[in-house]
Tab-separated table of C-alpha atoms and ligand atoms in Angstrom:
chain	number	residue	atom	x	y	z
A	1	UNK	CA	17.240	14.654	6.453
A	2	UNK	CA	20.777	15.590	5.908
A	3	UNK	CA	22.673	12.986	4.427
A	4	UNK	CA	22.390	11.436	1.057
A	5	UNK	CA	22.077	8.077	2.209
A	6	UNK	CA	23.119	7.043	-1.468
A	7	UNK	CA	27.154	8.358	-1.703
A	8	UNK	CA	26.109	10.912	2.166
A	9	UNK	CA	27.205	14.558	0.342
A	10	UNK	CA	23.734	16.583	1.377
A	11	UNK	CA	20.860	16.635	1.007
A	12	UNK	CA	18.903	20.100	-0.389
A	13	UNK	CA	15.040	20.626	0.136
A	14	UNK	CA	13.420	21.181	-3.376
A	15	UNK	CA	10.343	20.450	-5.227
A	16	UNK	CA	12.266	17.578	-8.471
A	17	UNK	CA	10.375	18.192	-11.812
A	18	UNK	CA	7.507	16.784	-12.492
A	19	UNK	CA	6.507	15.613	-8.861
A	20	UNK	CA	4.755	18.385	-6.719
A	21	UNK	CA	5.475	18.034	-3.669
A	22	UNK	CA	8.885	19.331	-1.607
A	23	UNK	CA	11.868	16.587	-0.991
A	24	UNK	CA	15.466	15.951	-0.483
A	25	UNK	CA	17.529	15.213	-3.196
A	26	UNK	CA	21.027	14.774	-3.299
A	27	UNK	CA	23.288	17.289	-4.460
A	28	UNK	CA	25.694	15.148	-5.877
A	29	UNK	CA	24.445	12.007	-7.114
A	30	UNK	CA	20.034	13.326	-6.974
A	31	UNK	CA	18.941	10.625	-5.548
A	32	UNK	CA	15.252	11.311	-4.805
A	33	UNK	CA	15.112	10.353	-0.973
A	34	UNK	CA	11.226	9.919	-0.762
A	35	UNK	CA	9.859	9.614	2.597
A	36	UNK	CA	6.136	7.630	2.923
A	37	UNK	CA	4.146	7.515	6.156
A	38	UNK	CA	5.424	4.105	8.221
A	39	UNK	CA	2.805	0.962	9.031
A	40	UNK	CA	1.927	1.163	13.181
A	41	UNK	CA	0.516	-2.877	13.771
A	42	UNK	CA	-1.640	-4.861	16.669
A	43	UNK	CA	-3.742	-7.285	17.823
A	44	UNK	CA	-5.760	-6.995	20.542
A	45	UNK	CA	-5.787	-9.511	22.435
A	46	UNK	CA	-9.358	-11.728	23.542
A	47	UNK	CA	-10.369	-14.232	26.810
A	48	UNK	CA	-13.566	-14.275	26.958
A	49	UNK	CA	-14.680	-17.295	29.559
A	50	UNK	CA	-18.413	-17.748	29.298
A	51	UNK	CA	-19.013	-14.495	27.365
A	52	UNK	CA	-17.080	-12.325	30.561
A	53	UNK	CA	-14.746	-10.868	27.311
A	54	UNK	CA	-11.262	-9.100	28.810
A	55	UNK	CA	-8.771	-7.556	27.041
A	56	UNK	CA	-5.181	-7.521	27.091
A	57	UNK	CA	-3.171	-3.571	27.684
A	58	UNK	CA	0.277	-4.100	27.974
A	59	UNK	CA	2.042	-0.847	30.901
A	60	UNK	CA	4.701	0.505	28.167
A	61	UNK	CA	8.512	0.855	29.223
A	62	UNK	CA	9.303	3.306	26.977
A	63	UNK	CA	8.627	6.594	25.444
A	64	UNK	CA	6.553	8.165	23.670
A	65	UNK	CA	3.575	7.673	27.058
A	66	UNK	CA	5.927	5.698	29.002
A	67	UNK	CA	3.684	4.384	31.947
A	68	UNK	CA	0.595	4.759	30.061
A	69	UNK	CA	-2.176	1.577	28.480
A	70	UNK	CA	-1.528	0.165	25.015
A	71	UNK	CA	-2.464	-2.836	22.992
A	72	UNK	CA	0.185	-5.140	21.574
A	73	UNK	CA	1.580	-2.796	18.520
A	74	UNK	CA	4.648	-1.680	16.730
A	75	UNK	CA	6.461	-0.667	13.696
A	76	UNK	CA	5.188	-2.783	10.608
A	77	UNK	CA	9.001	-4.634	9.622
A	78	UNK	CA	10.448	-5.480	6.102
A	79	UNK	CA	9.590	-9.153	4.658
A	80	UNK	CA	6.708	-9.158	7.207
A	81	UNK	CA	2.657	-9.452	6.201
A	82	UNK	CA	0.408	-7.332	9.166
A	83	UNK	CA	-0.946	-9.468	9.833
A	84	UNK	CA	2.375	-11.296	10.708
A	85	UNK	CA	3.537	-7.499	12.239
A	86	UNK	CA	0.927	-8.245	14.508
A	87	UNK	CA	1.821	-11.844	15.922
A	88	UNK	CA	5.487	-10.596	16.154
A	89	UNK	CA	4.607	-8.024	17.946
A	90	UNK	CA	1.534	-8.906	20.582
A	91	UNK	CA	4.689	-11.834	21.250
A	92	UNK	CA	7.493	-8.810	22.206
A	93	UNK	CA	5.704	-7.294	24.512
A	94	UNK	CA	3.278	-9.054	26.112
A	95	UNK	CA	4.399	-12.680	25.740
A	96	UNK	CA	1.359	-14.095	24.560
A	97	UNK	CA	0.904	-16.396	21.796
A	98	UNK	CA	-2.898	-15.692	20.154
A	99	UNK	CA	-4.415	-16.490	16.667
A	100	UNK	CA	-5.324	-13.849	14.503
A	101	UNK	CA	-9.206	-13.092	13.068
A	102	UNK	CA	-9.966	-9.761	11.096
A	103	UNK	CA	-8.643	-6.194	10.841
A	104	UNK	CA	-11.016	-4.955	12.553
A	105	UNK	CA	-9.091	-1.065	12.490
A	106	UNK	CA	-7.264	1.119	10.242
A	107	UNK	CA	-6.562	4.728	11.516
A	108	UNK	CA	-5.144	7.243	9.465
A	109	UNK	CA	-2.777	9.197	11.874
A	110	UNK	CA	-1.394	12.038	8.663
A	111	UNK	CA	-0.241	13.931	11.236
A	112	UNK	CA	2.586	11.967	12.615
A	113	UNK	CA	2.609	10.046	9.522
A	114	UNK	CA	1.297	6.593	10.200
A	115	UNK	CA	-0.793	3.964	9.660
A	116	UNK	CA	-2.211	2.311	12.933
A	117	UNK	CA	-3.871	-1.042	11.968
A	118	UNK	CA	-5.655	-3.520	15.040
A	119	UNK	CA	-5.893	-7.337	14.327
A	120	UNK	CA	-8.721	-8.291	16.758
A	121	UNK	CA	-7.909	-11.618	18.418
A	122	UNK	CA	-7.999	-14.862	20.833
A	123	UNK	CA	-5.520	-15.643	23.428
A	124	UNK	CA	-4.236	-18.941	23.374
A	125	UNK	CA	-3.679	-19.111	26.575
A	126	UNK	CA	-3.005	-17.677	29.985
A	127	UNK	CA	0.475	-17.338	29.589
A	128	UNK	CA	1.879	-13.772	29.152
A	129	UNK	CA	4.319	-12.087	30.656
A	130	UNK	CA	5.468	-8.556	30.201
A	131	UNK	CA	8.058	-8.105	27.850
A	132	UNK	CA	11.344	-5.250	27.630
A	133	UNK	CA	9.205	-2.585	27.001
A	134	UNK	CA	6.253	-3.110	29.092
A	135	UNK	CA	6.244	-2.586	32.806
A	136	UNK	CA	3.089	-4.988	33.630
A	137	UNK	CA	0.405	-7.546	31.293
A	138	UNK	CA	-2.753	-6.910	32.185
A	139	UNK	CA	-6.864	-8.276	31.221
A	140	UNK	CA	-9.462	-5.889	31.861
A	141	UNK	CA	-12.598	-5.995	31.168
A	142	UNK	CA	-15.441	-3.401	29.059
A	143	UNK	CA	-15.961	-1.581	32.899
A	144	UNK	CA	-12.457	-1.384	34.363
A	145	UNK	CA	-10.333	-0.243	31.122
A	146	UNK	CA	-8.103	2.822	32.779
A	147	UNK	CA	-9.029	5.265	30.284
A	148	UNK	CA	-7.702	8.675	31.491
A	149	UNK	CA	-4.039	6.686	31.339
A	150	UNK	CA	-4.002	5.019	27.175
A	151	UNK	CA	-1.228	5.774	26.140
A	152	UNK	CA	-2.285	6.470	22.664
A	153	UNK	CA	-6.207	8.443	20.636
A	154	UNK	CA	-6.026	5.360	17.766
A	155	UNK	CA	-5.865	3.280	20.994
A	156	UNK	CA	-8.736	4.174	22.821
A	157	UNK	CA	-10.879	4.447	19.097
A	158	UNK	CA	-9.904	0.721	19.177
A	159	UNK	CA	-11.270	0.184	22.030
A	160	UNK	CA	-14.361	1.913	21.938
A	161	UNK	CA	-15.163	0.299	18.317
A	162	UNK	CA	-14.482	-3.133	19.979
A	163	UNK	CA	-16.770	-2.864	23.216
A	164	UNK	CA	-19.620	-1.196	21.317
A	165	UNK	CA	-19.410	-4.172	18.357
A	166	UNK	CA	-18.908	-6.473	21.391
A	167	UNK	CA	-22.340	-4.510	23.225
A	168	UNK	CA	-23.510	-4.904	20.013
A	169	UNK	CA	-23.602	-8.467	19.105
A	170	UNK	CA	-24.039	-10.094	22.698
A	171	UNK	CA	-27.279	-7.775	22.229
A	172	UNK	CA	-28.668	-9.031	18.881
A	173	UNK	CA	-25.852	-11.561	17.486
A	174	UNK	CA	-24.310	-10.182	13.920
A	175	UNK	CA	-20.527	-9.496	13.471
A	176	UNK	CA	-17.555	-7.716	14.172
A	177	UNK	CA	-16.806	-4.886	11.636
A	178	UNK	CA	-14.126	-3.305	9.923
A	179	UNK	CA	-13.541	0.673	11.220
A	180	UNK	CA	-12.126	2.666	9.043
A	181	UNK	CA	-11.168	6.128	11.262
A	182	UNK	CA	-9.298	9.477	10.215
A	183	UNK	CA	-7.792	10.865	14.124
A	184	UNK	CA	-6.785	14.901	12.426
A	185	UNK	CA	-4.664	17.109	15.087
A	186	UNK	CA	-6.763	18.879	16.619
A	187	UNK	CA	-7.191	22.648	15.693
A	188	UNK	CA	-5.309	25.548	17.510
A	189	UNK	CA	-8.901	27.888	18.584
A	190	UNK	CA	-8.631	31.428	16.726
A	191	UNK	CA	-8.584	32.661	19.770
A	192	UNK	CA	-5.328	31.343	20.965
B	201	ZN	ZN1	23.970	10.690	-3.099
């Protein structure tokens, strides 16, 4: 941030009185511009036919991670709920209509200032199609997931949690759990 969004004068990075971390403070009007994590919301759209369970993935048509596979997800907008964001992103990226179920993963990604949340969902029909941000949209069984070509760690974690819960439920019954997990920046080895 270089300029104040209130008065267009330059901002400076400083710790305001009674605060404990640096903020962008306007040199003219004194407005403190707080920056907080962004919410990324998505769904796990599932199609199940006689126990043959498949999940809908989108191949990204945008950077970052162009050409890699993701669950439908994106930044939450103002004036919407997390559930509305999940349904909206699923329709925008995959043209898919879903019935939304419970929240399934809550993933902190502190080094990129994001919190990711994914809801389980059921596809209402197979009438899906790639949106403008997707090159392709397809259903995958667990054995078909392109694990080496998944766009982000939060997607890999969510899919692994999902198929682990699914296997447990098929084996012994029970319900899906809420999985919360912190994805920390990989530490550089001291020898490097
Ligand atoms: Zn200002």
